[in-house]
XYZ file of C-alpha atoms in Angstrom:
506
model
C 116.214 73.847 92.283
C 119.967 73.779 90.836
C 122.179 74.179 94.209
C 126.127 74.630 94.671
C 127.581 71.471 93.429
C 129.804 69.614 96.311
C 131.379 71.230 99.318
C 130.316 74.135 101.029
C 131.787 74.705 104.341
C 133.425 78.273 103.735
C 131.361 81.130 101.992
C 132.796 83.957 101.619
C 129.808 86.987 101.019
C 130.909 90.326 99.268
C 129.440 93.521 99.984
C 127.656 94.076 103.732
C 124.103 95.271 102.155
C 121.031 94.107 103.122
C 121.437 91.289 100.613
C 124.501 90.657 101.548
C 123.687 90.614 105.659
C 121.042 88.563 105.005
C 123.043 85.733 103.343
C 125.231 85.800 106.001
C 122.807 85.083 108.550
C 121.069 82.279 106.846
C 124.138 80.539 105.972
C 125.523 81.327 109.569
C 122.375 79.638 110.826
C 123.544 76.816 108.641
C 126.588 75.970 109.804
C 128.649 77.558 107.042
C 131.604 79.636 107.895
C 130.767 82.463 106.516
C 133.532 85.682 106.019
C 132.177 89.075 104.712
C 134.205 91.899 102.828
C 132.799 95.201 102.459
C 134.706 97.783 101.250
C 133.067 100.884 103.654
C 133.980 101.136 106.954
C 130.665 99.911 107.963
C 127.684 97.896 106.796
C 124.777 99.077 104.448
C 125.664 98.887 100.869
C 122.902 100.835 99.625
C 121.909 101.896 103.028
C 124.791 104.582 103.161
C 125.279 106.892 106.174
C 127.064 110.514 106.575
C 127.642 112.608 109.380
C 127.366 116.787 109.117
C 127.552 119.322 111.128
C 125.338 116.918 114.172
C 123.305 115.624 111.633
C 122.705 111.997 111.364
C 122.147 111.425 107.300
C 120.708 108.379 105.533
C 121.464 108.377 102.030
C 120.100 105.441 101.116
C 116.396 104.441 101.609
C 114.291 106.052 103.796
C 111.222 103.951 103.442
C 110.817 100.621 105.590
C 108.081 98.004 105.349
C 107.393 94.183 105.841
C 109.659 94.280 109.310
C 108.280 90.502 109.677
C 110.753 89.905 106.972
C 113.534 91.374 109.032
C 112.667 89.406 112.080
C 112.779 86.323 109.815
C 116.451 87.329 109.209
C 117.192 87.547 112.747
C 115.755 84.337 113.375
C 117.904 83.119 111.138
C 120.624 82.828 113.775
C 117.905 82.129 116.665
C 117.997 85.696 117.333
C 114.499 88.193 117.611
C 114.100 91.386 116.471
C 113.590 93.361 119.463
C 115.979 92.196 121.261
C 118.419 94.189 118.470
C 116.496 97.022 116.895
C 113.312 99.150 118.072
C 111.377 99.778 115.411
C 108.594 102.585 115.193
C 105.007 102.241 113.768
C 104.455 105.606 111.324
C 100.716 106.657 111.314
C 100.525 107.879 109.308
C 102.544 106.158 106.714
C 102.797 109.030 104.507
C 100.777 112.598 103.701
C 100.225 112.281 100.640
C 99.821 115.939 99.734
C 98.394 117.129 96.362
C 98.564 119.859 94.069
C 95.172 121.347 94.483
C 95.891 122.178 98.313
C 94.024 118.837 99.734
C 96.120 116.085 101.657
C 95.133 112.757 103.011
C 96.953 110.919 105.952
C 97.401 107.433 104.680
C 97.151 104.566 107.878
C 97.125 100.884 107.318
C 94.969 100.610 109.911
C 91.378 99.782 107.697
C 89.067 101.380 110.083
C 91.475 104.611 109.974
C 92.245 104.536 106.742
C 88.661 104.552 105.406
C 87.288 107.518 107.787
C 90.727 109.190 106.222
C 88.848 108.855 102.940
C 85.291 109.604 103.265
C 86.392 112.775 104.858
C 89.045 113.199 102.027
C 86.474 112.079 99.252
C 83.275 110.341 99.925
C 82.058 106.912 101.236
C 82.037 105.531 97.988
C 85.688 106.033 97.720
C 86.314 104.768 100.960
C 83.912 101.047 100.079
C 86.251 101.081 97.066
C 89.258 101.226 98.988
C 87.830 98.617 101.550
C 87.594 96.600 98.441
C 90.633 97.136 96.561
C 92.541 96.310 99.993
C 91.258 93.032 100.261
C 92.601 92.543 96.747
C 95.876 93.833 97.503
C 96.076 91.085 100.431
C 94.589 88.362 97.916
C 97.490 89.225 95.411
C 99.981 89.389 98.260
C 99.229 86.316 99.769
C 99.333 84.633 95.851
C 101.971 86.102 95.122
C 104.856 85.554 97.485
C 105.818 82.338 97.636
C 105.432 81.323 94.179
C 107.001 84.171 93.039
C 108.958 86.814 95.337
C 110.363 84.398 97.523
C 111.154 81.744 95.153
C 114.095 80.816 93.133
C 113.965 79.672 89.638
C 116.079 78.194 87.397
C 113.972 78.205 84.019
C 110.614 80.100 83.100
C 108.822 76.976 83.021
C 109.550 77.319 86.843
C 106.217 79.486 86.376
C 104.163 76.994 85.398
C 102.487 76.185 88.827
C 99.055 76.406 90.374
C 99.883 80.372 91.452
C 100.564 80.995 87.928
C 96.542 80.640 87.242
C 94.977 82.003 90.485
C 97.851 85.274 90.027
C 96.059 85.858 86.069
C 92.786 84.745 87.677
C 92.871 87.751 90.266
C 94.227 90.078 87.476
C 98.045 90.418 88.740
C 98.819 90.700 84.605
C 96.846 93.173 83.850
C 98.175 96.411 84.355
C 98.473 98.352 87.658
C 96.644 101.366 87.327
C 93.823 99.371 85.392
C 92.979 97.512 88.615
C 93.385 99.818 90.818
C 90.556 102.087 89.035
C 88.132 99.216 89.016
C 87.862 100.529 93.015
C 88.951 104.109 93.094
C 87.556 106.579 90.465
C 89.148 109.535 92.235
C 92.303 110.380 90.602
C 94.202 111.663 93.826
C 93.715 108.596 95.616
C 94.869 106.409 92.771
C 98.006 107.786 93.173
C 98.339 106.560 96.763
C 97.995 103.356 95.336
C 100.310 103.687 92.152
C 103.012 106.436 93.113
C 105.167 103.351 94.333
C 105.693 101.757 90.239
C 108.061 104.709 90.148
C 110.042 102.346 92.584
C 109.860 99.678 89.845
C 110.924 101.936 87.438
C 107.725 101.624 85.395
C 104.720 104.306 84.723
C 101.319 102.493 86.514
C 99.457 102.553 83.582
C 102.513 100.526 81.987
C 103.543 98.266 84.876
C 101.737 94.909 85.703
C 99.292 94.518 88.631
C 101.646 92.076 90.253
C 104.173 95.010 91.460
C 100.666 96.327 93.382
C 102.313 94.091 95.610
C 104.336 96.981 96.688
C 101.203 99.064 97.491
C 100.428 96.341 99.819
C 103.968 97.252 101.468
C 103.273 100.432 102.239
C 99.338 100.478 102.674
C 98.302 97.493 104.170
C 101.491 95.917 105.690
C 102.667 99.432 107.287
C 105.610 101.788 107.299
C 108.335 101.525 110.387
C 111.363 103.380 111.302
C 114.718 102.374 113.207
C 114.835 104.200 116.377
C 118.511 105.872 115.634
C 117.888 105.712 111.631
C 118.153 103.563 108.877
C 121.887 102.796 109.793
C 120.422 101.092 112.948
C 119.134 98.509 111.108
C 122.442 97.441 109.484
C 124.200 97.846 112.515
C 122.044 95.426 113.839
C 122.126 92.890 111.211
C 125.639 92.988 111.236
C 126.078 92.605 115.257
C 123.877 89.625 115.014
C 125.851 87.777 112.617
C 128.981 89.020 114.135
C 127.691 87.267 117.347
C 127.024 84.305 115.249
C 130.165 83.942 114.121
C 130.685 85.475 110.655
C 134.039 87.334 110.304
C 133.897 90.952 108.941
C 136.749 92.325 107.078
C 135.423 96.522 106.816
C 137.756 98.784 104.192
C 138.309 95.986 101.541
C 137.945 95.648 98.476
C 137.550 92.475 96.316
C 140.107 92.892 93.592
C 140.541 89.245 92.374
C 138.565 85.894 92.520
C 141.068 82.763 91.956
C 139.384 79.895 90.444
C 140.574 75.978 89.982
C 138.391 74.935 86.550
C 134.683 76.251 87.321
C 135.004 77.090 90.655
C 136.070 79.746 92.941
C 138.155 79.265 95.290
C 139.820 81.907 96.802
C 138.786 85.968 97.484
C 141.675 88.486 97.255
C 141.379 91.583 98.362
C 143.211 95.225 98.052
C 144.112 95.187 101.510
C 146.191 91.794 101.006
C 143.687 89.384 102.341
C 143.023 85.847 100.436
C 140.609 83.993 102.126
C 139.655 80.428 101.176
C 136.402 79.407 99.932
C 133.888 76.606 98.856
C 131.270 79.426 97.461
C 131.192 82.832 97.156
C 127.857 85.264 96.869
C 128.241 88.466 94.716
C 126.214 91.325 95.722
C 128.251 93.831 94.018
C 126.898 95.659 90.217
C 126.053 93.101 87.886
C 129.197 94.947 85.853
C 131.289 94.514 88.365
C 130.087 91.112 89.266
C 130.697 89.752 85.525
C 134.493 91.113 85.256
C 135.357 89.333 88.573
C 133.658 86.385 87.251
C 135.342 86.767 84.124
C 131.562 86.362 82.644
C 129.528 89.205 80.301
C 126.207 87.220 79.344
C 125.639 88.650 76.229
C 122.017 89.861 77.630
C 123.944 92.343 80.185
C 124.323 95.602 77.492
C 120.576 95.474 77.277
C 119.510 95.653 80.422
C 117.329 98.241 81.095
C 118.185 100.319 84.610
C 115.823 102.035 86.117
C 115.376 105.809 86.729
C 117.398 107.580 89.324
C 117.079 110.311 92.015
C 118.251 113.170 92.997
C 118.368 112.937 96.763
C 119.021 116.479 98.821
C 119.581 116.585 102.974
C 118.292 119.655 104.518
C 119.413 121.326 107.823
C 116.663 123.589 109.935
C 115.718 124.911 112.647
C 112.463 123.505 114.007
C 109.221 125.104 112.819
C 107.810 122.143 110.658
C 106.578 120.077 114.152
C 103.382 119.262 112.226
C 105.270 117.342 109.308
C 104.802 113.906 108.870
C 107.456 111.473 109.189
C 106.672 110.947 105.302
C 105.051 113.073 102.754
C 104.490 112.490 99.085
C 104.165 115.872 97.648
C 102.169 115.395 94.145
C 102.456 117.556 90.878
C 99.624 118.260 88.994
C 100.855 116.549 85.844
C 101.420 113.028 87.620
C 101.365 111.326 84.653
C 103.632 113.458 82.746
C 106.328 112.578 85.439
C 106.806 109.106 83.851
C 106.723 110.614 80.509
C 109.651 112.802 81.030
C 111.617 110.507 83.335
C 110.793 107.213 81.783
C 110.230 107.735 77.821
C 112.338 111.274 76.996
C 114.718 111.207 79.701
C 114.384 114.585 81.062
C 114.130 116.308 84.606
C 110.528 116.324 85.750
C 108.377 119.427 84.140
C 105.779 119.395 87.312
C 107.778 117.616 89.992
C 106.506 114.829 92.563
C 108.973 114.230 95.349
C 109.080 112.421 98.580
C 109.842 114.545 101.260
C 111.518 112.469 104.367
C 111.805 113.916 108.007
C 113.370 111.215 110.399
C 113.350 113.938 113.036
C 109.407 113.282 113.098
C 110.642 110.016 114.957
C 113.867 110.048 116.350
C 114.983 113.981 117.152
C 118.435 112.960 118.084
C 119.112 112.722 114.424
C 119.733 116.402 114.142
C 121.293 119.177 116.570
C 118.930 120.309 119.495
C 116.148 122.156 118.166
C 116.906 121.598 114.974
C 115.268 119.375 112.092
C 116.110 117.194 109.512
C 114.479 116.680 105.928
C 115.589 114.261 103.253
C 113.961 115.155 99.697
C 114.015 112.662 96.788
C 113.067 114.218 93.314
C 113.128 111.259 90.500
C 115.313 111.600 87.422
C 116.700 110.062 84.565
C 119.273 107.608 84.715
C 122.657 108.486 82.986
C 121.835 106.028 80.038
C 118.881 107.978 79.227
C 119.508 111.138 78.701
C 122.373 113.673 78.324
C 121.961 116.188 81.703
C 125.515 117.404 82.526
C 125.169 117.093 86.581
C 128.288 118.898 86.802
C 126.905 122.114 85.949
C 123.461 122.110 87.181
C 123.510 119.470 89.952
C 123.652 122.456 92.671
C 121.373 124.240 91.790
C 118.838 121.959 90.722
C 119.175 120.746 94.464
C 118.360 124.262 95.582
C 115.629 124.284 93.401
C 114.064 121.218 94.709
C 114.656 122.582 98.033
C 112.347 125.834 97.038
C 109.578 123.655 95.717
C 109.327 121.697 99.255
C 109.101 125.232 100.736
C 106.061 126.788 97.884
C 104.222 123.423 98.480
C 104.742 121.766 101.803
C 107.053 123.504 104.379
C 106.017 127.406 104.358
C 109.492 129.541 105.539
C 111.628 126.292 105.157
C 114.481 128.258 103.122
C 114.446 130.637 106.464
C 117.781 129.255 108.345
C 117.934 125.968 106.454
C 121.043 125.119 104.268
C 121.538 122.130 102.066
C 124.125 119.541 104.183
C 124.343 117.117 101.262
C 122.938 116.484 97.734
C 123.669 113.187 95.422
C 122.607 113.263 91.815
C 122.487 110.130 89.378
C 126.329 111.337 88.770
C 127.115 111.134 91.965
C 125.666 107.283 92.459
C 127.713 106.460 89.395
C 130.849 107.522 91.112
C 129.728 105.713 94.152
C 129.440 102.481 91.510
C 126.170 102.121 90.643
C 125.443 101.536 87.150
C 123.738 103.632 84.918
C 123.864 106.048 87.883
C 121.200 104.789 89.188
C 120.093 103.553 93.259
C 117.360 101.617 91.950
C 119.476 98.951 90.193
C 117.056 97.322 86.992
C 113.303 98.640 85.791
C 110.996 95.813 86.540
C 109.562 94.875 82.926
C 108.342 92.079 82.298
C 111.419 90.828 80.571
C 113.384 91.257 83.924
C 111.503 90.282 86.710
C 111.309 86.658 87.904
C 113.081 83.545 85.841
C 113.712 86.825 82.853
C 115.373 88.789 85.533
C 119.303 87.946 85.577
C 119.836 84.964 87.485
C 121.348 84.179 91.336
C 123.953 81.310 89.620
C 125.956 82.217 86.993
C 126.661 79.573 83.806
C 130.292 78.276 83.599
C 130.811 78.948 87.624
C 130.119 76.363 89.845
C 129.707 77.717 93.122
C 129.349 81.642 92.766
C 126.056 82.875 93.423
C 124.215 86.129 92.447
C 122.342 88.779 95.549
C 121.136 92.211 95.821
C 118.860 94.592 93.974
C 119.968 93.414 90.252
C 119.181 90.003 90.663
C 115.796 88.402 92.152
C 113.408 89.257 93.181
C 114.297 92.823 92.428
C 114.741 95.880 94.719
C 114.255 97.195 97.893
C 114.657 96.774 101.214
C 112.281 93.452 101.552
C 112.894 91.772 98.305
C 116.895 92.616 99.307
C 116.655 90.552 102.323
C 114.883 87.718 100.391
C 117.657 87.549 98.260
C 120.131 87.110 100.636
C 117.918 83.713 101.712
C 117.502 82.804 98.278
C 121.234 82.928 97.525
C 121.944 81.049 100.801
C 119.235 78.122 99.456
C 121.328 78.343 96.711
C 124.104 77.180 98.623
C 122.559 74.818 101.130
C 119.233 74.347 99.981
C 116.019 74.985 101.102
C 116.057 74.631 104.466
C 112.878 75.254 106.711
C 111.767 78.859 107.732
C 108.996 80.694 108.987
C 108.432 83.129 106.268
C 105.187 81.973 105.308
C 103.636 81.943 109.025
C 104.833 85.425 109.882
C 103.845 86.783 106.477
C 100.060 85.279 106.990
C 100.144 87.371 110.010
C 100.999 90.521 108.498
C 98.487 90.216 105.480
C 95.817 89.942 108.058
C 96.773 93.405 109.895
């Protein structure tokens, strides 16, 4: 594995994501000096927060899985999980509510999850789903090391003994192809596919090996941060605070002064230059490449992945039976990718996720009071030619009235919309293409295809975050913050492969 060539005492990490907090901590638990600029007030990246009117908002993801990879950060710097962060079990995971009027409660528990289905569907169904689990763990456990948590520096880095058992199991076929070898009912396929619209890629397009995610959210189980997604952060950040890494909040990097091929100095707008040995970039590969002074000639054709249009709902509380989580299917599923992925339009028959952190945690709103988050997928701005500027509000109202015909009866009643972001709005905030969900995961960018953690013609600057490997997300985002730090140090011992054996046999 090609490492940072030389000395690296003093890293300086910039952006405070989850990418970027996990580098920190690994390389803190290395000895390195490590200094972190973020230009927010606070840590997230992705993970952004806003306060209205006593509501707590996350903007960013709402959905967290694989917390054994969390505790592995924290353990990083010696440090354990709960002594930081209280995390919740959901069960269910999600509702997965469908278009016909039926819903099923989705549990990662097996025994749960199976009654779920033979009351939803039939016994058959529910042997399938006993099956295809097993598979999902089988892919999982063949999957990781060789290939999520792995760096690579060629794509003859592939060529290993996973390689063969992954195409023996079927992980390159497609996704929605193995999954109906088990399930024949088309509404619980989608339990098991709705999450490729995470990888930016229709199921029936996208290879079996991003089932993995499935396995995320089914098998391995969904959690929430007592206090919100901004607790987790928070947390992150404390920890490597305690372990020594200097924060510098409100900056940002204008400038990166190199000697030959190597960085080695960070300047920022406030007037800070801080000394380095290595630097890790978790900023947009754009912005990455012009402080680098580097545009591989690959980067204009890049394909990002769709975006969202995310809208933060204010209520008084009449919803008590709402899951934490609810996936709240159209009846033309399939045509969803179609006119997101392939004609770059809004969604004919939406699908949306429909978030209530209040199901948790009900100090997140006012007293008495309830919070939703709604996600509706969209194009991306490369993709299509929707002026946001004229229908952005009232597309966001509209979403809001399709949550109340399908999921939340009277929801309109008292409610009022506390913040909306469309794929405009998360191009102002930076992210290209105007989209959250940083790069689609064909085949051409995931792995050794997908743009590389070290940069050619820069010696010591190394790559993190959702654009790079292994891709994004909340998990693979904290894997690339330890694969970036390996990149520094090397590989080092961990204890990711003990605590992920545990959670594949939940």
């Amino acid at each position: 594995m090609r490492t940072v060539a030389g000395r690296s005492d003093r890293v300086v990490v910039i952006g405070a994501g989850f990418a970027g907090l996990s580098a920190a901590l690994h390389l803190a638990g290395r000895g390195r000096e490590v200094t972190v600029v973020e230009r927010e007030s606070w840590p997230g990246g992705r993970a952004g927060r806003l306060d209205v009117d006593g509501y707590r908002l996350d903007t960013g993801p709402t959905v967290l899985t694989m917390p054994d990879l969390i505790d592995d950060t924290f353990g990083a710097v010696g440090e354990d999980i709960s002594a930081r962060l209280e995390l919740l079990p959901l069960d269910p995971a999600y509702r997965a509510v469908f278009a016909d009027g039926s819903s099923l409660d989705v549990h990662s528990d097996p025994e749960h999850m199976a009654a779920a289905i033979t009351e939803f569907a039939d016994g058959t169904q529910a042997a399938g789903y006993r099956r295809l689990r097993d598979w999902l763990i089988r892919l999982y456990r063949t999957e990781f090391d060789g290939f999520i948590a792995r760096n690579f520096d060629s794509p003859l880095s592939l060529l290993t003994p996973q390689l063969a058992r992954l195409a023996a199991i079927g992980g390159f076929r497609k996704w929605d192809t193995m999954v109906k070898r088990y399930i024949s009912d088309a509404r619980l396929r989608r339990v098991f596919t709705f999450q490729s619209l995470y990888a930016g890629v229709a199921p029936q397009h996208a290879l079996a090996v991003y089932a993995v995610i499935a396995y995320m959210d089914t098998v391995a189980g969904v959690f929430f941060p007592r206090g919100g997604m901004r607790a987790l952060p928070d947390a992150l950040a404390a920890a490597a605070t305690d372990a020594g890494v200097r924060f510098h909040y409100g900056a940002t990097v204008t400038e990166l002064e190199r000697t030959d091929c190597r960085v080695v100095a960070v300047r920022t707008d406030r007037g800070h230059e801080i000394d380095c040995d290595a630097v890790v970039l978790t900023t947009e590969l754009p912005q990455t490449y012009a402080l680098l002074g580097h545009r591989p000639r690959r980067l204009g054709n890049l394909r990002p992945a769709p975006s969202a249009v995310v809208v933060h709902v204010g209520c008084p509380r009449r919803h008590s039976e709402a899951a934490h989580h609810s996936i709240v299917f159209g009846d033309a599923w399939e045509q969803t990718f179609d006119d997101i992925v392939r004609d770059g339009r809004l969604m004919q028959d939406p699908s949306l996720l429909v978030t209530r952190p209040t199901a948790s945690d009900s100090s997140l709103a006012p007293a008495g009071h309830d919070l939703f988050y709604v996600l509706a997928p969209a194009p991306n701005l490369t993709h299509s030619n929707i002026d946001w500027s004229s229908i952005g509000e009232e597309y966001a109202q509209y979403v809001v009235n399709l949550v109340e015909d399908r999921l939340l009866p009277g929801l309109c009643d008292g409610a009022h919309v506390l913040h909306a972001v469309t794929p405009a709005d998360w191009a102002r905030q930076g992210m290209a293409a105007g989209t959250p969900f940083a790069l689609s995961h064909t085949f051409s960018q995931t792995g050794p295809f997908r743009p590389a953690n070290v940069v050619r013609g820069v010696d010591n600057a190394v790559l993190a975050g959702s654009s790079t490997v292994p891709g994004v997300g909340v998990p693979t985002a904290l894997i690339s913050g330890r694969l970036a730090a390996d990149r520094i140090t090397g590989t080092v011992g961990h204890s990711t492969r003990r605590v992920i054996t545990k959670a594949a046999l939940r």
